[in-house]
Coordinates of N, CA and C and ligand atoms in Angstrom, one line a residue:
M7 N -0.1 -11.5 -3.8 CA 0.0 -9.8 -3.5 C -0.4 -9.5 -2.2
E8 N 0.0 -8.8 -1.8 CA 0.5 -8.1 -0.5 C -1.1 -7.4 0.2
L9 N -1.8 -7.9 1.0 CA -3.0 -7.3 1.2 C -2.7 -6.5 2.5
L10 N -3.4 -5.3 2.5 CA -3.1 -4.2 3.9 C -4.6 -4.1 4.4
P11 N -4.6 -3.9 6.0 CA -5.9 -3.5 6.3 C -6.1 -2.4 6.2
I12 N -7.4 -1.9 6.2 CA -8.0 -0.3 6.0 C -7.6 0.4 6.4
G13 N -6.8 0.1 8.0 CA -6.4 1.2 8.6 C -5.1 1.3 8.4
V14 N -3.8 0.7 7.6 CA -3.0 1.0 6.9 C -3.1 1.6 5.8
V15 N -3.8 1.4 5.0 CA -4.1 1.9 3.7 C -4.7 3.3 4.2
S16 N -5.5 3.6 5.0 CA -6.0 4.9 5.5 C -5.1 5.5 5.9
A17 N -4.0 5.0 6.9 CA -2.9 6.0 7.3 C -1.7 6.3 6.3
R18 N -1.4 5.4 5.5 CA -0.4 5.8 4.4 C -1.1 6.6 3.4
S19 N -2.3 6.4 2.8 CA -2.7 7.4 1.7 C -3.1 8.8 2.5
G20 N -3.4 8.7 3.8 CA -4.0 10.0 4.2 C -5.5 10.0 3.7
T21 N -6.2 9.1 3.8 CA -7.6 9.0 3.3 C -8.1 8.4 4.5
A22 N -9.3 9.0 4.8 CA -10.1 8.4 5.9 C -10.7 7.0 5.5
P23 N -10.8 6.3 6.5 CA -11.4 4.8 5.8 C -12.8 4.7 5.4
S24 N -13.9 6.0 5.8 CA -14.8 6.2 5.3 C -15.1 6.5 3.8
A25 N -13.7 7.6 3.3 CA -13.7 7.6 2.5 C -13.2 6.6 1.3
L26 N -12.4 5.6 2.0 CA -12.2 4.4 1.6 C -13.6 3.6 0.9
R27 N -14.1 3.6 1.7 CA -15.0 2.7 1.7 C -16.4 3.5 0.7
Y28 N -16.2 4.5 0.7 CA -17.4 5.4 -0.1 C -16.5 5.0 -1.6
Y29 N -15.2 5.5 -1.9 CA -14.6 5.1 -3.2 C -14.9 3.6 -3.8
E30 N -14.7 2.7 -2.8 CA -15.0 1.3 -2.9 C -16.2 1.5 -3.7
E31 N -17.1 1.9 -3.1 CA -18.6 1.8 -3.3 C -18.9 2.7 -4.8
Q32 N -18.2 3.6 -4.9 CA -18.2 4.3 -6.2 C -17.3 3.8 -7.5
G33 N -16.8 2.6 -7.0 CA -16.1 1.9 -8.3 C -14.7 2.4 -8.4
L34 N -14.5 3.4 -7.6 CA -13.2 4.0 -7.8 C -11.5 3.0 -7.3
L35 N -12.1 2.4 -6.5 CA -11.2 1.4 -5.6 C -11.6 0.1 -6.1
P36 N -10.9 -1.1 -6.4 CA -11.5 -2.6 -6.4 C -12.3 -2.8 -5.2
A37 N -13.2 -3.8 -5.3 CA -13.6 -4.2 -4.3 C -12.5 -4.8 -3.0
A38 N -12.8 -4.6 -1.9 CA -11.4 -5.4 -0.8 C -11.7 -6.8 -1.2
T39 N -10.8 -7.5 -0.4 CA -10.9 -8.9 -0.1 C -11.4 -9.0 1.6
R40 N -12.1 -9.8 1.8 CA -12.6 -9.8 3.4 C -11.9 -11.0 3.6
T41 N -11.6 -10.6 5.1 CA -11.1 -11.6 5.9 C -12.7 -12.5 6.5
A42 N -11.9 -13.7 7.1 CA -13.2 -14.5 8.2 C -13.9 -13.7 8.7
G43 N -13.5 -12.6 9.6 CA -14.1 -11.7 10.4 C -15.2 -10.4 9.9
G44 N -14.8 -10.4 8.3 CA -15.4 -9.5 7.4 C -14.2 -8.1 7.2
A45 N -13.4 -7.9 7.8 CA -12.5 -7.1 7.7 C -11.8 -7.0 6.0
R46 N -11.6 -5.2 5.9 CA -11.3 -5.3 4.8 C -10.0 -5.6 4.3
R47 N -9.2 -5.8 3.3 CA -7.9 -5.8 3.0 C -7.6 -5.6 1.7
Y48 N -7.1 -4.8 1.1 CA -6.9 -4.0 0.1 C -5.3 -4.3 -0.6
P49 N -5.5 -4.5 -1.9 CA -3.7 -4.8 -2.4 C -3.2 -3.7 -2.1
R50 N -1.8 -3.5 -2.0 CA -0.9 -2.2 -1.9 C -1.1 -1.3 -3.1
T51 N -1.5 -1.7 -4.2 CA -1.5 -0.9 -5.5 C -2.4 0.1 -5.4
V52 N -3.7 0.0 -4.1 CA -4.6 1.0 -4.3 C -3.8 2.2 -3.8
L53 N -2.7 2.5 -2.9 CA -2.4 3.3 -2.8 C -1.5 4.5 -4.1
R54 N -1.5 3.7 -4.8 CA -1.1 4.7 -6.1 C -2.6 5.0 -6.7
R55 N -3.5 4.3 -7.1 CA -4.8 4.8 -7.2 C -5.5 6.1 -6.5
L56 N -5.1 5.7 -4.9 CA -5.6 7.0 -4.1 C -4.8 8.2 -4.4
A57 N -3.5 8.1 -4.6 CA -2.7 9.1 -4.9 C -3.5 9.6 -6.1
V58 N -3.5 9.1 -7.2 CA -4.1 9.6 -8.3 C -5.5 10.4 -8.2
I59 N -6.3 9.9 -7.4 CA -7.7 9.8 -7.0 C -7.4 11.6 -6.2
R60 N -6.3 11.5 -5.4 CA -6.3 12.8 -4.7 C -5.8 14.0 -5.4
A61 N -4.8 13.6 -6.1 CA -4.6 14.8 -7.1 C -5.6 15.3 -7.9
A62 N -6.3 14.4 -8.6 CA -7.4 14.7 -10.0 C -8.3 15.3 -8.7
R63 N -8.6 15.1 -7.5 CA -9.6 16.0 -6.9 C -9.2 17.3 -6.7
N64 N -7.8 17.5 -6.5 CA -7.5 18.8 -6.2 C -7.4 19.5 -7.2
V65 N -7.3 18.7 -8.5 CA -7.5 19.7 -9.6 C -8.9 19.8 -9.9
G66 N -10.0 19.9 -9.5 CA -10.9 19.7 -9.7 C -11.7 18.9 -10.7
L67 N -11.3 17.6 -10.6 CA -11.8 16.4 -11.6 C -13.1 16.1 -10.7
S68 N -14.0 15.3 -11.2 CA -15.3 15.2 -10.6 C -15.0 13.7 -10.4
L69 N -15.9 12.9 -9.4 CA -15.7 11.7 -9.3 C -16.3 10.8 -10.3
P70 N -17.3 11.0 -11.6 CA -17.6 10.3 -12.6 C -16.3 10.5 -13.2
E71 N -15.4 11.4 -13.9 CA -14.2 11.6 -14.5 C -13.3 11.0 -14.2
I72 N -13.3 10.7 -12.8 CA -12.0 10.2 -12.0 C -12.2 8.4 -12.1
R73 N -13.6 8.3 -11.9 CA -14.0 6.8 -12.4 C -14.0 6.3 -13.7
A74 N -14.1 7.1 -14.6 CA -13.9 7.0 -16.0 C -12.6 6.5 -16.5
A75 N -11.9 7.5 -15.9 CA -10.3 7.3 -16.4 C -10.0 5.9 -15.4
L76 N -10.1 5.8 -14.2 CA -9.8 4.6 -13.6 C -10.3 3.2 -14.2
A77 N -11.2 3.7 -14.9 CA -11.9 2.3 -15.3 C -11.3 1.6 -16.5
G78 N -9.8 2.5 -17.0 CA -9.6 2.1 -18.1 C -7.8 1.3 -17.6
L79 N -7.8 1.1 -16.4 CA -6.8 0.4 -15.8 C -6.8 -0.8 -15.7
P80 N -5.6 -1.7 -15.7 CA -6.0 -3.2 -15.7 C -6.4 -3.8 -14.3
E81 N -7.3 -4.9 -14.4 CA -7.4 -5.2 -13.0 C -6.8 -6.6 -12.5
D82 N -6.1 -7.0 -13.6 CA -5.1 -8.1 -13.0 C -3.9 -7.7 -13.2
R83 N -3.4 -7.1 -13.0 CA -1.9 -6.3 -12.6 C -2.0 -5.3 -12.4
P84 N -0.8 -5.0 -11.4 CA -0.4 -3.2 -11.1 C -0.7 -2.4 -12.7
P85 N -1.0 -1.1 -12.6 CA -0.6 -0.5 -13.3 C 0.7 -0.2 -13.9
S86 N 0.9 0.1 -14.8 CA 2.2 0.3 -15.7 C 2.7 1.6 -15.7
A87 N 4.1 1.7 -15.6 CA 4.1 3.5 -16.1 C 3.5 4.2 -17.4
R88 N 3.2 3.1 -18.2 CA 2.5 3.3 -19.2 C 1.4 3.8 -19.2
D89 N 0.7 2.9 -18.7 CA -0.7 3.2 -18.1 C -1.1 4.4 -17.5
W90 N -0.2 4.7 -16.6 CA -0.2 6.0 -15.7 C 0.2 7.3 -17.0
E91 N 0.8 7.0 -17.8 CA 1.2 8.2 -18.4 C -0.2 8.5 -19.6
R92 N -1.0 7.4 -20.0 CA -2.0 7.3 -20.5 C -3.2 8.1 -19.9
L93 N -3.3 7.7 -18.7 CA -4.3 8.3 -17.8 C -3.9 9.7 -17.6
S94 N -2.8 10.4 -17.6 CA -2.5 11.6 -17.3 C -2.8 12.6 -18.4
S95 N -2.3 11.7 -19.8 CA -2.6 12.5 -21.0 C -3.8 12.8 -21.5
E96 N -4.6 11.7 -20.9 CA -6.5 11.7 -21.0 C -6.9 13.2 -20.5
W97 N -6.0 13.7 -19.3 CA -6.8 14.6 -18.6 C -5.9 16.1 -18.9
R98 N -5.2 15.8 -20.1 CA -3.9 17.3 -20.3 C -4.8 18.5 -20.9
D99 N -5.9 17.6 -21.6 CA -7.0 18.9 -22.0 C -7.6 19.5 -21.3
R100 N -8.0 18.9 -20.6 CA -9.0 19.7 -19.2 C -7.7 20.3 -18.3
L101 N -6.4 19.7 -17.9 CA -5.5 20.7 -16.9 C -5.4 21.9 -18.0
D102 N -5.1 21.6 -19.0 CA -4.6 22.8 -19.9 C -5.6 24.1 -20.0
E103 N -7.0 23.7 -19.8 CA -8.2 24.3 -20.1 C -8.2 25.2 -18.4
Q104 N -8.0 24.4 -17.6 CA -7.9 24.9 -16.1 C -6.8 26.1 -15.8
I105 N -5.6 25.6 -16.4 CA -4.7 26.4 -16.1 C -5.0 27.8 -17.1
S106 N -5.3 27.6 -18.0 CA -5.5 28.8 -18.9 C -6.7 29.6 -18.2
A107 N -7.7 29.2 -17.9 CA -8.8 29.5 -16.8 C -8.2 30.6 -15.5
L108 N -7.2 29.9 -14.9 CA -6.7 30.1 -13.5 C -5.8 31.6 -14.0
T109 N -5.0 31.1 -15.2 CA -4.3 32.5 -15.4 C -5.1 33.8 -15.7
E110 N -6.1 33.2 -16.4 CA -7.1 34.5 -16.6 C -7.6 35.1 -15.1
L111 N -7.6 34.6 -14.5 CA -8.6 34.9 -13.1 C -7.3 35.5 -12.5
R112 N -6.0 34.9 -12.7 CA -5.2 36.1 -11.7 C -5.1 37.1 -12.3
D113 N -4.9 37.3 -13.7 CA -4.8 38.6 -14.2 C -5.6 39.8 -14.5
G114 N -6.7 38.9 -14.1 CA -8.3 40.0 -14.2 C -9.5 40.1 -13.2
L115 N -8.8 39.6 -12.2 CA -9.4 39.8 -11.1 C -10.2 41.2 -10.7
S116 N -9.3 42.0 -10.9 CA -9.6 43.5 -10.5 C -10.8 44.0 -11.6
S117 N -11.0 43.4 -12.6 CA -12.2 43.7 -13.5 C -13.4 43.2 -13.1
C118 N -14.2 43.5 -13.7 CA -16.2 42.7 -13.5 C -15.9 41.4 -14.0
I119 N -16.7 40.4 -12.9 CA -16.6 39.1 -13.2 C -18.2 38.8 -13.5
G120 N -19.1 39.7 -13.4 CA -20.5 39.2 -13.6 C -20.8 38.7 -12.5
C121 N -20.5 38.8 -11.5 CA -21.1 37.8 -10.5 C -22.3 38.8 -9.8
G122 N -22.9 39.9 -10.4 CA -24.0 40.5 -9.6 C -23.5 41.3 -8.2
C123 N -22.5 41.3 -7.9 CA -21.8 42.2 -6.8 C -22.3 43.8 -7.1
L124 N -21.9 44.3 -8.4 CA -22.1 45.4 -8.8 C -20.9 46.5 -7.9
S125 N -20.0 45.9 -7.2 CA -19.1 46.4 -6.5 C -18.0 47.4 -6.7
L126 N -17.7 47.0 -8.1 CA -16.6 47.9 -8.5 C -17.1 48.8 -9.2
G127 N -16.5 50.0 -9.3 CA -16.7 51.2 -10.3 C -16.7 50.7 -11.8
R128 N -16.3 49.9 -12.2 CA -16.2 49.6 -13.9 C -17.8 48.5 -14.0
C129 N -18.3 47.9 -12.7 CA -19.4 47.1 -12.8 C -20.3 48.0 -13.5
A130 N -20.6 49.3 -13.3 CA -21.5 49.8 -13.7 C -21.6 50.3 -15.5
L131 N -20.0 49.9 -16.2 CA -19.6 49.8 -17.6 C -20.2 48.6 -18.1
F132 N -19.4 47.4 -17.1 CA -19.5 46.2 -18.0 C -20.7 45.4 -17.5
N133 N -21.3 45.6 -16.6 CA -22.5 44.7 -16.1 C -23.4 45.8 -15.2
P134 N -24.3 46.8 -16.0 CA -24.9 47.7 -15.8 C -26.3 47.1 -15.2
G135 N -26.9 47.6 -14.0 CA -27.8 46.9 -13.5 C -27.9 45.3 -13.7
D136 N -26.8 44.7 -13.6 CA -26.4 43.4 -13.2 C -27.5 42.5 -14.6
A137 N -27.1 43.1 -15.5 CA -27.2 42.9 -16.9 C -26.7 41.1 -17.0
A138 N -25.5 40.9 -16.4 CA -25.0 39.4 -16.5 C -26.1 38.5 -15.8
A139 N -27.1 38.6 -14.9 CA -28.2 37.9 -14.5 C -28.7 37.1 -15.6
A140 N -29.1 38.0 -16.5 CA -30.1 37.6 -17.4 C -29.3 36.0 -18.1
E141 N -27.8 36.0 -18.3 CA -27.1 35.1 -18.9 C -27.3 33.7 -18.0
G142 N -27.6 33.8 -16.8 CA -27.7 32.6 -15.9 C -27.1 32.7 -14.6
P143 N -26.5 31.8 -13.6 CA -26.4 31.8 -12.6 C -24.8 32.0 -12.6
G144 N -24.3 32.4 -11.7 CA -22.5 32.3 -11.1 C -21.9 33.9 -11.7
A145 N -20.9 33.9 -11.5 CA -20.1 34.8 -12.1 C -20.0 34.5 -13.7
R146 N -20.7 35.3 -14.5 CA -20.9 35.2 -16.0 C -19.6 35.5 -16.8
R147 N -18.7 36.1 -16.2 CA -17.5 36.6 -17.1 C -16.2 35.7 -16.5
L148 N -16.3 35.3 -15.9 CA -15.3 34.0 -15.3 C -15.5 32.9 -16.6
P149 N -14.1 32.6 -16.9 CA -13.8 31.5 -18.0 C -14.9 30.3 -17.6
P150 N -15.4 29.5 -18.5 CA -16.4 28.3 -18.1 C -15.7 27.5 -17.3
A151 N -14.5 27.0 -17.1 CA -13.5 25.9 -16.6 C -14.0 26.8 -15.2
L152 N -14.1 27.7 -14.5 CA -13.9 28.1 -13.4 C -15.5 28.1 -12.8
R153 N -16.5 27.9 -14.0 CA -17.8 28.6 -13.3 C -18.9 26.7 -13.4
R154 N -17.8 25.7 -13.8 CA -18.4 24.3 -13.5 C -18.6 24.1 -12.0
P155 N -19.7 23.1 -11.8 CA -20.3 22.7 -10.3 C -19.1 22.2 -9.7
V156 N -18.6 22.4 -8.5 CA -18.0 22.1 -7.7 C -18.0 20.6 -7.4
P157 N -17.0 19.7 -7.8 CA -17.1 18.2 -7.8 C -17.4 18.0 -5.9
R158 N -18.3 17.1 -5.9 CA -18.5 16.2 -4.3 C -17.2 15.4 -4.0
Ligands
LIG221 S1 -17.5 42.2 -10.0 FE1 -19.5 41.5 -9.5 S2 -20.9 42.3 -10.8 FE2 -19.0 43.4 -11.4

């Protein structure tokens, strides 16, 4: 199996070396092999994992969600097309929920979202006196998928 130095993995994936070390620590990447001098070497297959991690982060999945999904991938061989297909199908419901929430957001941002700003004329009707604050923090009228804590 071809092993790549951390700098090559970083350059090819567009991921900072510090992020690679962090992902390894968090179990998103397999533990690197070490050279006699202690330098990290990763199998080339981590590039695919990193592409999936980046895509997942960009659609708002948290590190624990990504870790859980990647944990199902084989360690003894590179993931097959079927493995990747299974992984993406596990995220399908989550992605569908986000697509519908974003569509709702796109089509409805001109109305009150219950954020407490009371800046729109309609807020006086839909959120008089910031009544939405009693429901909890955040813009209470946004779809729940858009009110999840932002992943780190
Ligand atoms: S849009 Fe902010 S409270 Fe209505």
